[in-house]
């Protein structure tokens, strides 16, 4: 989960998928609900968000509609096209969509359980900020899947914008009581400068939250297309398969040097506490 949009959730998930695959773990990405106009059509005709397809490539897994069960494609006039399990489902305004979230959550849970039968680990990505308190009862991207599926949570925060202590502490305090214990670690992303200079900050975060900081990730210059609407398009971020593979490997290598991979792998395999 993230403290807000554009904190780097997609990048972290992509890197973890490649790291786990490199360790011989069969892994798949999963994002219950994704809002994006940037999608791709798979060989079987299913349509999913482009970032989940890229994460599947990083995981060396075949992309599937199960990996992004609900895709919302903005259609103008406050309406979105709802793609369910890769197929067109409806065109809805927000109020109409919210009437369907119970059904869509069940479909997302079914997709998750189907993926569980195919791989050892599922790396789940949330959407936007996790602590949108007014949306908790309809949040099929973050809170409801965590509650229903009891998924261990790693919270990603963006230090580049400032306010990382408020981001992390505030998000954790605002999580529902039954979700807060699921948070097993924090990753501070987009750090500039000497990471050692944040050692005191790391200790303060851990003392404030009682949750370990599992890594301080520097600002990484990658050539992946941006998924977030807050981020500008990179017109050069269209890569060949070979170039994409090289980027996945470069990302994985960078993350392995700064993350507590052993702990993350233990959490992913159900051995974390």
PDB file of C-alpha atoms in Angstrom:
ATOM      1  CA  UNK A   1       0.000   0.000   0.000  1.00  0.00           C
ATOM      2  CA  UNK A   2       1.039   3.621  -0.414  1.00  0.00           C
ATOM      3  CA  UNK A   3       0.726   6.771   1.649  1.00  0.00           C
ATOM      4  CA  UNK A   4      -0.533   8.536  -1.508  1.00  0.00           C
ATOM      5  CA  UNK A   5      -0.493   8.344  -5.280  1.00  0.00           C
ATOM      6  CA  UNK A   6       2.840   8.373  -7.097  1.00  0.00           C
ATOM      7  CA  UNK A   7       4.948   7.116  -4.183  1.00  0.00           C
ATOM      8  CA  UNK A   8       6.422   4.343  -6.323  1.00  0.00           C
ATOM      9  CA  UNK A   9       4.203   1.357  -5.540  1.00  0.00           C
ATOM     10  CA  UNK A  10       4.236   0.063  -9.110  1.00  0.00           C
ATOM     11  CA  UNK A  11       8.016   0.280  -9.336  1.00  0.00           C
ATOM     12  CA  UNK A  12       8.551  -1.483  -6.008  1.00  0.00           C
ATOM     13  CA  UNK A  13       6.133  -4.267  -6.985  1.00  0.00           C
ATOM     14  CA  UNK A  14       7.844  -4.678 -10.362  1.00  0.00           C
ATOM     15  CA  UNK A  15      11.244  -4.962  -8.721  1.00  0.00           C
ATOM     16  CA  UNK A  16      10.045  -7.421  -6.079  1.00  0.00           C
ATOM     17  CA  UNK A  17       8.468  -9.592  -8.772  1.00  0.00           C
ATOM     18  CA  UNK A  18      11.817  -9.851 -10.552  1.00  0.00           C
ATOM     19  CA  UNK A  19      13.749 -10.434  -7.304  1.00  0.00           C
ATOM     20  CA  UNK A  20      11.423 -13.250  -6.236  1.00  0.00           C
ATOM     21  CA  UNK A  21      11.554 -14.803  -9.701  1.00  0.00           C
ATOM     22  CA  UNK A  22      15.355 -14.657  -9.612  1.00  0.00           C
ATOM     23  CA  UNK A  23      15.203 -16.622  -6.352  1.00  0.00           C
ATOM     24  CA  UNK A  24      13.188 -19.380  -8.012  1.00  0.00           C
ATOM     25  CA  UNK A  25       9.850 -18.355  -6.525  1.00  0.00           C
ATOM     26  CA  UNK A  26       6.831 -18.542  -8.834  1.00  0.00           C
ATOM     27  CA  UNK A  27       5.254 -15.128  -8.459  1.00  0.00           C
ATOM     28  CA  UNK A  28       2.438 -13.046  -9.930  1.00  0.00           C
ATOM     29  CA  UNK A  29       1.399  -9.401  -9.561  1.00  0.00           C
ATOM     30  CA  UNK A  30      -2.119  -8.413  -8.549  1.00  0.00           C
ATOM     31  CA  UNK A  31      -4.001  -5.123  -8.415  1.00  0.00           C
ATOM     32  CA  UNK A  32      -7.668  -5.503  -7.525  1.00  0.00           C
ATOM     33  CA  UNK A  33      -8.740  -2.184  -9.035  1.00  0.00           C
ATOM     34  CA  UNK A  34      -6.751   0.062 -11.328  1.00  0.00           C
ATOM     35  CA  UNK A  35      -7.841   3.385 -12.805  1.00  0.00           C
ATOM     36  CA  UNK A  36      -5.921   4.024 -16.011  1.00  0.00           C
ATOM     37  CA  UNK A  37      -6.397   4.643 -19.700  1.00  0.00           C
ATOM     38  CA  UNK A  38      -3.079   2.917 -20.328  1.00  0.00           C
ATOM     39  CA  UNK A  39      -4.006  -0.680 -20.941  1.00  0.00           C
ATOM     40  CA  UNK A  40      -3.004  -3.534 -23.186  1.00  0.00           C
ATOM     41  CA  UNK A  41      -4.887  -6.400 -24.810  1.00  0.00           C
ATOM     42  CA  UNK A  42      -3.460  -9.854 -24.158  1.00  0.00           C
ATOM     43  CA  UNK A  43      -3.261 -12.702 -26.649  1.00  0.00           C
ATOM     44  CA  UNK A  44      -6.547 -14.128 -25.340  1.00  0.00           C
ATOM     45  CA  UNK A  45      -8.348 -10.804 -25.806  1.00  0.00           C
ATOM     46  CA  UNK A  46      -8.353  -9.820 -22.125  1.00  0.00           C
ATOM     47  CA  UNK A  47      -7.594  -6.180 -21.376  1.00  0.00           C
ATOM     48  CA  UNK A  48      -5.556  -5.237 -18.300  1.00  0.00           C
ATOM     49  CA  UNK A  49      -3.575  -2.237 -17.117  1.00  0.00           C
ATOM     50  CA  UNK A  50      -0.219  -1.864 -18.785  1.00  0.00           C
ATOM     51  CA  UNK A  51       1.633  -1.820 -15.462  1.00  0.00           C
ATOM     52  CA  UNK A  52       0.263  -5.231 -14.418  1.00  0.00           C
ATOM     53  CA  UNK A  53       1.349  -6.668 -17.765  1.00  0.00           C
ATOM     54  CA  UNK A  54       4.834  -5.245 -17.185  1.00  0.00           C
ATOM     55  CA  UNK A  55       4.901  -6.636 -13.649  1.00  0.00           C
ATOM     56  CA  UNK A  56       3.971 -10.048 -15.023  1.00  0.00           C
ATOM     57  CA  UNK A  57       6.902  -9.806 -17.434  1.00  0.00           C
ATOM     58  CA  UNK A  58       9.165  -8.908 -14.520  1.00  0.00           C
ATOM     59  CA  UNK A  59       7.825 -11.961 -12.675  1.00  0.00           C
ATOM     60  CA  UNK A  60       8.431 -14.112 -15.772  1.00  0.00           C
ATOM     61  CA  UNK A  61       4.727 -14.984 -15.640  1.00  0.00           C
ATOM     62  CA  UNK A  62       2.158 -14.988 -18.415  1.00  0.00           C
ATOM     63  CA  UNK A  63      -0.006 -11.848 -18.094  1.00  0.00           C
ATOM     64  CA  UNK A  64      -3.592 -12.675 -17.156  1.00  0.00           C
ATOM     65  CA  UNK A  65      -6.896 -10.945 -16.564  1.00  0.00           C
ATOM     66  CA  UNK A  66      -6.732 -12.366 -13.041  1.00  0.00           C
ATOM     67  CA  UNK A  67      -3.876  -9.978 -12.249  1.00  0.00           C
ATOM     68  CA  UNK A  68      -6.048  -6.875 -12.695  1.00  0.00           C
ATOM     69  CA  UNK A  69      -9.648  -7.996 -12.192  1.00  0.00           C
ATOM     70  CA  UNK A  70     -11.135  -4.480 -12.230  1.00  0.00           C
ATOM     71  CA  UNK A  71      -9.836  -1.851 -14.650  1.00  0.00           C
ATOM     72  CA  UNK A  72     -11.491   1.574 -14.752  1.00  0.00           C
ATOM     73  CA  UNK A  73     -10.885   3.476 -17.984  1.00  0.00           C
ATOM     74  CA  UNK A  74     -11.914   7.149 -17.779  1.00  0.00           C
ATOM     75  CA  UNK A  75     -14.469   7.849 -20.510  1.00  0.00           C
ATOM     76  CA  UNK A  76     -15.266  11.531 -19.902  1.00  0.00           C
ATOM     77  CA  UNK A  77     -18.340  13.206 -18.398  1.00  0.00           C
ATOM     78  CA  UNK A  78     -17.520  11.700 -14.980  1.00  0.00           C
ATOM     79  CA  UNK A  79     -17.983   8.189 -16.347  1.00  0.00           C
ATOM     80  CA  UNK A  80     -15.616   5.249 -16.635  1.00  0.00           C
ATOM     81  CA  UNK A  81     -15.677   2.051 -18.602  1.00  0.00           C
ATOM     82  CA  UNK A  82     -15.446  -0.879 -16.205  1.00  0.00           C
ATOM     83  CA  UNK A  83     -13.386  -3.810 -17.459  1.00  0.00           C
ATOM     84  CA  UNK A  84     -14.023  -6.915 -15.348  1.00  0.00           C
ATOM     85  CA  UNK A  85     -11.605  -9.831 -15.630  1.00  0.00           C
ATOM     86  CA  UNK A  86     -10.397  -8.468 -18.934  1.00  0.00           C
ATOM     87  CA  UNK A  87     -13.824  -7.994 -20.537  1.00  0.00           C
ATOM     88  CA  UNK A  88     -16.106  -4.921 -20.877  1.00  0.00           C
ATOM     89  CA  UNK A  89     -18.612  -4.873 -18.020  1.00  0.00           C
ATOM     90  CA  UNK A  90     -20.292  -1.454 -17.775  1.00  0.00           C
ATOM     91  CA  UNK A  91     -20.064   2.323 -18.181  1.00  0.00           C
ATOM     92  CA  UNK A  92     -20.662   3.989 -14.819  1.00  0.00           C
ATOM     93  CA  UNK A  93     -20.648   7.258 -12.981  1.00  0.00           C
ATOM     94  CA  UNK A  94     -19.018   7.079  -9.552  1.00  0.00           C
ATOM     95  CA  UNK A  95     -22.332   6.696  -7.724  1.00  0.00           C
ATOM     96  CA  UNK A  96     -23.350   3.836 -10.021  1.00  0.00           C
ATOM     97  CA  UNK A  97     -19.978   2.160  -9.637  1.00  0.00           C
ATOM     98  CA  UNK A  98     -20.108   2.292  -5.848  1.00  0.00           C
ATOM     99  CA  UNK A  99     -23.354   0.302  -5.941  1.00  0.00           C
ATOM    100  CA  UNK A 100     -21.404  -2.559  -7.529  1.00  0.00           C
ATOM    101  CA  UNK A 101     -18.333  -2.663  -5.291  1.00  0.00           C
ATOM    102  CA  UNK A 102     -19.547  -5.598  -3.175  1.00  0.00           C
ATOM    103  CA  UNK A 103     -19.938  -7.697  -6.312  1.00  0.00           C
ATOM    104  CA  UNK A 104     -16.639  -6.489  -7.768  1.00  0.00           C
ATOM    105  CA  UNK A 105     -14.808  -7.236  -4.518  1.00  0.00           C
ATOM    106  CA  UNK A 106     -16.072 -10.819  -4.655  1.00  0.00           C
ATOM    107  CA  UNK A 107     -14.850 -11.133  -8.241  1.00  0.00           C
ATOM    108  CA  UNK A 108     -11.475  -9.680  -7.261  1.00  0.00           C
ATOM    109  CA  UNK A 109     -11.205 -12.147  -4.376  1.00  0.00           C
ATOM    110  CA  UNK A 110     -12.042 -15.027  -6.712  1.00  0.00           C
ATOM    111  CA  UNK A 111      -9.306 -13.849  -9.086  1.00  0.00           C
ATOM    112  CA  UNK A 112      -6.819 -13.666  -6.209  1.00  0.00           C
ATOM    113  CA  UNK A 113      -7.648 -17.191  -5.064  1.00  0.00           C
ATOM    114  CA  UNK A 114      -7.333 -18.461  -8.644  1.00  0.00           C
ATOM    115  CA  UNK A 115      -3.855 -16.914  -8.853  1.00  0.00           C
ATOM    116  CA  UNK A 116      -2.940 -18.558  -5.545  1.00  0.00           C
ATOM    117  CA  UNK A 117      -3.326 -21.934  -7.250  1.00  0.00           C
ATOM    118  CA  UNK A 118      -0.845 -20.915  -9.953  1.00  0.00           C
ATOM    119  CA  UNK A 119       2.040 -19.470  -7.944  1.00  0.00           C
ATOM    120  CA  UNK A 120       3.804 -19.420  -4.590  1.00  0.00           C
ATOM    121  CA  UNK A 121       3.614 -15.668  -3.995  1.00  0.00           C
ATOM    122  CA  UNK A 122       1.292 -12.879  -5.116  1.00  0.00           C
ATOM    123  CA  UNK A 123       2.677  -9.346  -4.861  1.00  0.00           C
ATOM    124  CA  UNK A 124      -0.351  -7.105  -4.424  1.00  0.00           C
ATOM    125  CA  UNK A 125      -0.339  -3.403  -5.302  1.00  0.00           C
ATOM    126  CA  UNK A 126      -2.783  -0.944  -3.808  1.00  0.00           C
ATOM    127  CA  UNK A 127      -3.975   2.244  -5.477  1.00  0.00           C
ATOM    128  CA  UNK A 128      -3.559   5.867  -4.441  1.00  0.00           C
ATOM    129  CA  UNK A 129      -3.359   6.491  -0.714  1.00  0.00           C
ATOM    130  CA  UNK A 130      -4.385   3.785   1.726  1.00  0.00           C
ATOM    131  CA  UNK A 131      -5.834   6.142   4.349  1.00  0.00           C
ATOM    132  CA  UNK A 132      -8.757   7.637   2.433  1.00  0.00           C
ATOM    133  CA  UNK A 133     -11.048   7.266   5.436  1.00  0.00           C
ATOM    134  CA  UNK A 134     -14.187   8.438   3.644  1.00  0.00           C
ATOM    135  CA  UNK A 135     -13.793   5.663   1.058  1.00  0.00           C
ATOM    136  CA  UNK A 136     -13.044   2.682   3.306  1.00  0.00           C
ATOM    137  CA  UNK A 137     -16.415   1.001   2.797  1.00  0.00           C
ATOM    138  CA  UNK A 138     -15.970   1.116  -1.002  1.00  0.00           C
ATOM    139  CA  UNK A 139     -12.177   0.794  -1.296  1.00  0.00           C
ATOM    140  CA  UNK A 140     -11.738  -2.404  -3.285  1.00  0.00           C
ATOM    141  CA  UNK A 141      -8.180  -1.395  -4.203  1.00  0.00           C
ATOM    142  CA  UNK A 142      -6.722  -1.180  -0.687  1.00  0.00           C
ATOM    143  CA  UNK A 143      -8.645  -1.659   2.532  1.00  0.00           C
ATOM    144  CA  UNK A 144     -11.338  -4.168   1.579  1.00  0.00           C
ATOM    145  CA  UNK A 145      -8.926  -6.655  -0.076  1.00  0.00           C
ATOM    146  CA  UNK A 146      -6.574  -6.380   2.905  1.00  0.00           C
ATOM    147  CA  UNK A 147      -9.446  -7.104   5.281  1.00  0.00           C
ATOM    148  CA  UNK A 148     -11.008  -9.879   3.242  1.00  0.00           C
ATOM    149  CA  UNK A 149      -7.828 -11.668   2.167  1.00  0.00           C
ATOM    150  CA  UNK A 150      -5.666 -10.859   5.244  1.00  0.00           C
ATOM    151  CA  UNK A 151      -2.739  -9.812   3.064  1.00  0.00           C
ATOM    152  CA  UNK A 152       0.477  -8.708   4.831  1.00  0.00           C
ATOM    153  CA  UNK A 153       1.057  -5.023   4.087  1.00  0.00           C
ATOM    154  CA  UNK A 154       4.225  -3.114   3.237  1.00  0.00           C
ATOM    155  CA  UNK A 155       3.636   0.643   3.336  1.00  0.00           C
ATOM    156  CA  UNK A 156       5.506   2.731   0.745  1.00  0.00           C
ATOM    157  CA  UNK A 157       6.119   6.443   1.393  1.00  0.00           C
ATOM    158  CA  UNK A 158       7.660   9.154  -0.792  1.00  0.00           C
ATOM    159  CA  UNK A 159      10.299  11.233   1.015  1.00  0.00           C
ATOM    160  CA  UNK A 160      10.932  13.415  -2.046  1.00  0.00           C
ATOM    161  CA  UNK A 161       7.810  15.493  -1.373  1.00  0.00           C
ATOM    162  CA  UNK A 162       8.661  16.015   2.297  1.00  0.00           C
ATOM    163  CA  UNK A 163       6.520  15.145   5.296  1.00  0.00           C
ATOM    164  CA  UNK A 164       7.467  11.474   5.333  1.00  0.00           C
ATOM    165  CA  UNK A 165       6.934  11.152   9.100  1.00  0.00           C
ATOM    166  CA  UNK A 166       3.386  12.483   8.850  1.00  0.00           C
ATOM    167  CA  UNK A 167       2.771  10.309   5.772  1.00  0.00           C
ATOM    168  CA  UNK A 168       3.777   7.101   7.516  1.00  0.00           C
ATOM    169  CA  UNK A 169       2.535   7.763  11.040  1.00  0.00           C
ATOM    170  CA  UNK A 170      -0.710   9.354   9.872  1.00  0.00           C
ATOM    171  CA  UNK A 171      -1.498   6.571   7.416  1.00  0.00           C
ATOM    172  CA  UNK A 172      -0.865   3.830   9.961  1.00  0.00           C
ATOM    173  CA  UNK A 173      -2.911   5.565  12.663  1.00  0.00           C
ATOM    174  CA  UNK A 174      -5.842   6.058  10.283  1.00  0.00           C
ATOM    175  CA  UNK A 175      -5.970   2.460   9.081  1.00  0.00           C
ATOM    176  CA  UNK A 176      -8.874   0.378  10.407  1.00  0.00           C
ATOM    177  CA  UNK A 177      -8.083  -1.511  13.603  1.00  0.00           C
ATOM    178  CA  UNK A 178      -8.168  -4.863  11.816  1.00  0.00           C
ATOM    179  CA  UNK A 179      -5.809  -3.691   9.050  1.00  0.00           C
ATOM    180  CA  UNK A 180      -3.149  -1.950  11.163  1.00  0.00           C
ATOM    181  CA  UNK A 181      -1.683  -5.242  12.507  1.00  0.00           C
ATOM    182  CA  UNK A 182      -1.225  -6.417   8.914  1.00  0.00           C
ATOM    183  CA  UNK A 183       1.419  -3.723   8.315  1.00  0.00           C
ATOM    184  CA  UNK A 184       4.712  -5.618   8.515  1.00  0.00           C
ATOM    185  CA  UNK A 185       7.123  -3.022   7.212  1.00  0.00           C
ATOM    186  CA  UNK A 186       7.724   0.419   5.736  1.00  0.00           C
ATOM    187  CA  UNK A 187       9.715   1.379   2.641  1.00  0.00           C
ATOM    188  CA  UNK A 188      10.854   4.988   2.267  1.00  0.00           C
ATOM    189  CA  UNK A 189      11.140   5.714  -1.446  1.00  0.00           C
ATOM    190  CA  UNK A 190      12.774   8.412  -3.624  1.00  0.00           C
ATOM    191  CA  UNK A 191      15.521   9.455  -1.207  1.00  0.00           C
ATOM    192  CA  UNK A 192      18.107  11.906  -2.523  1.00  0.00           C
ATOM    193  CA  UNK A 193      21.618  12.105  -1.087  1.00  0.00           C
ATOM    194  CA  UNK A 194      23.516   9.928   1.371  1.00  0.00           C
ATOM    195  CA  UNK A 195      21.113   7.345   2.798  1.00  0.00           C
ATOM    196  CA  UNK A 196      23.182   7.207   6.006  1.00  0.00           C
ATOM    197  CA  UNK A 197      21.978  10.728   6.765  1.00  0.00           C
ATOM    198  CA  UNK A 198      18.501   9.281   7.332  1.00  0.00           C
ATOM    199  CA  UNK A 199      19.610   6.761   9.967  1.00  0.00           C
ATOM    200  CA  UNK A 200      18.118   8.874  12.772  1.00  0.00           C
ATOM    201  CA  UNK A 201      14.942   9.374  10.756  1.00  0.00           C
ATOM    202  CA  UNK A 202      14.674   5.635  10.274  1.00  0.00           C
ATOM    203  CA  UNK A 203      14.921   5.042  14.020  1.00  0.00           C
ATOM    204  CA  UNK A 204      12.316   7.727  14.711  1.00  0.00           C
ATOM    205  CA  UNK A 205       9.880   6.152  12.246  1.00  0.00           C
ATOM    206  CA  UNK A 206      10.337   2.750  13.861  1.00  0.00           C
ATOM    207  CA  UNK A 207       9.873   4.200  17.359  1.00  0.00           C
ATOM    208  CA  UNK A 208       6.757   6.123  16.317  1.00  0.00           C
ATOM    209  CA  UNK A 209       5.067   3.196  14.593  1.00  0.00           C
ATOM    210  CA  UNK A 210       6.583   0.080  16.138  1.00  0.00           C
ATOM    211  CA  UNK A 211       7.042  -1.189  12.578  1.00  0.00           C
ATOM    212  CA  UNK A 212      10.431  -1.893  10.957  1.00  0.00           C
ATOM    213  CA  UNK A 213      11.691   0.216   8.072  1.00  0.00           C
ATOM    214  CA  UNK A 214      12.721  -2.395   5.512  1.00  0.00           C
ATOM    215  CA  UNK A 215      14.601  -0.061   3.225  1.00  0.00           C
ATOM    216  CA  UNK A 216      15.419   3.449   2.081  1.00  0.00           C
ATOM    217  CA  UNK A 217      15.243   3.506  -1.714  1.00  0.00           C
ATOM    218  CA  UNK A 218      17.086   6.244  -3.616  1.00  0.00           C
ATOM    219  CA  UNK A 219      15.583   8.126  -6.528  1.00  0.00           C
ATOM    220  CA  UNK A 220      15.931   5.696  -9.437  1.00  0.00           C
ATOM    221  CA  UNK A 221      16.108   6.866 -13.027  1.00  0.00           C
ATOM    222  CA  UNK A 222      14.158   4.208 -14.889  1.00  0.00           C
ATOM    223  CA  UNK A 223      12.701   4.069 -18.363  1.00  0.00           C
ATOM    224  CA  UNK A 224       9.366   2.517 -17.400  1.00  0.00           C
ATOM    225  CA  UNK A 225       6.187   4.276 -18.581  1.00  0.00           C
ATOM    226  CA  UNK A 226       4.439   6.150 -15.762  1.00  0.00           C
ATOM    227  CA  UNK A 227       1.037   4.799 -14.716  1.00  0.00           C
ATOM    228  CA  UNK A 228       0.055   7.546 -12.330  1.00  0.00           C
ATOM    229  CA  UNK A 229      -2.034  10.455 -13.564  1.00  0.00           C
ATOM    230  CA  UNK A 230       0.082  12.776 -11.400  1.00  0.00           C
ATOM    231  CA  UNK A 231       3.168  11.881 -13.398  1.00  0.00           C
ATOM    232  CA  UNK A 232       3.999  13.172 -16.877  1.00  0.00           C
ATOM    233  CA  UNK A 233       4.170  10.774 -19.775  1.00  0.00           C
ATOM    234  CA  UNK A 234       7.658   9.820 -20.898  1.00  0.00           C
ATOM    235  CA  UNK A 235       7.405   9.612 -24.693  1.00  0.00           C
ATOM    236  CA  UNK A 236      10.658   7.665 -24.811  1.00  0.00           C
ATOM    237  CA  UNK A 237       9.424   4.963 -22.422  1.00  0.00           C
ATOM    238  CA  UNK A 238       8.445   2.447 -25.076  1.00  0.00           C
ATOM    239  CA  UNK A 239      10.886  -0.426 -24.923  1.00  0.00           C
ATOM    240  CA  UNK A 240      11.720  -3.564 -26.790  1.00  0.00           C
ATOM    241  CA  UNK A 241      11.473  -6.828 -24.881  1.00  0.00           C
ATOM    242  CA  UNK A 242      15.247  -6.952 -24.495  1.00  0.00           C
ATOM    243  CA  UNK A 243      15.358  -3.396 -23.182  1.00  0.00           C
ATOM    244  CA  UNK A 244      12.502  -4.096 -20.770  1.00  0.00           C
ATOM    245  CA  UNK A 245      14.261  -7.204 -19.456  1.00  0.00           C
ATOM    246  CA  UNK A 246      17.400  -5.175 -18.869  1.00  0.00           C
ATOM    247  CA  UNK A 247      15.383  -2.559 -16.950  1.00  0.00           C
ATOM    248  CA  UNK A 248      13.733  -5.216 -14.777  1.00  0.00           C
ATOM    249  CA  UNK A 249      17.153  -6.632 -13.934  1.00  0.00           C
ATOM    250  CA  UNK A 250      18.577  -3.171 -13.238  1.00  0.00           C
ATOM    251  CA  UNK A 251      15.655  -2.327 -10.967  1.00  0.00           C
ATOM    252  CA  UNK A 252      15.953  -5.617  -9.087  1.00  0.00           C
ATOM    253  CA  UNK A 253      19.694  -5.132  -8.589  1.00  0.00           C
ATOM    254  CA  UNK A 254      19.150  -1.600  -7.277  1.00  0.00           C
ATOM    255  CA  UNK A 255      16.451  -2.687  -4.811  1.00  0.00           C
ATOM    256  CA  UNK A 256      18.460  -5.653  -3.559  1.00  0.00           C
ATOM    257  CA  UNK A 257      21.185  -3.301  -2.338  1.00  0.00           C
ATOM    258  CA  UNK A 258      18.853  -1.170  -0.198  1.00  0.00           C
ATOM    259  CA  UNK A 259      15.944  -3.389   0.897  1.00  0.00           C
ATOM    260  CA  UNK A 260      15.852  -6.070   3.586  1.00  0.00           C
ATOM    261  CA  UNK A 261      15.141  -8.739   1.004  1.00  0.00           C
ATOM    262  CA  UNK A 262      15.361 -11.676   3.424  1.00  0.00           C
ATOM    263  CA  UNK A 263      12.610 -10.206   5.589  1.00  0.00           C
ATOM    264  CA  UNK A 264      10.486  -9.280   2.572  1.00  0.00           C
ATOM    265  CA  UNK A 265      10.814 -12.785   1.139  1.00  0.00           C
ATOM    266  CA  UNK A 266       9.892 -14.290   4.515  1.00  0.00           C
ATOM    267  CA  UNK A 267       6.796 -12.089   4.675  1.00  0.00           C
ATOM    268  CA  UNK A 268       5.889 -12.997   1.094  1.00  0.00           C
ATOM    269  CA  UNK A 269       6.231 -16.707   1.815  1.00  0.00           C
ATOM    270  CA  UNK A 270       4.118 -16.422   4.947  1.00  0.00           C
ATOM    271  CA  UNK A 271       6.993 -16.755   7.392  1.00  0.00           C
ATOM    272  CA  UNK A 272       7.081 -13.104   8.493  1.00  0.00           C
ATOM    273  CA  UNK A 273       5.675 -11.876  11.803  1.00  0.00           C
TER     274      UNK A 273
END
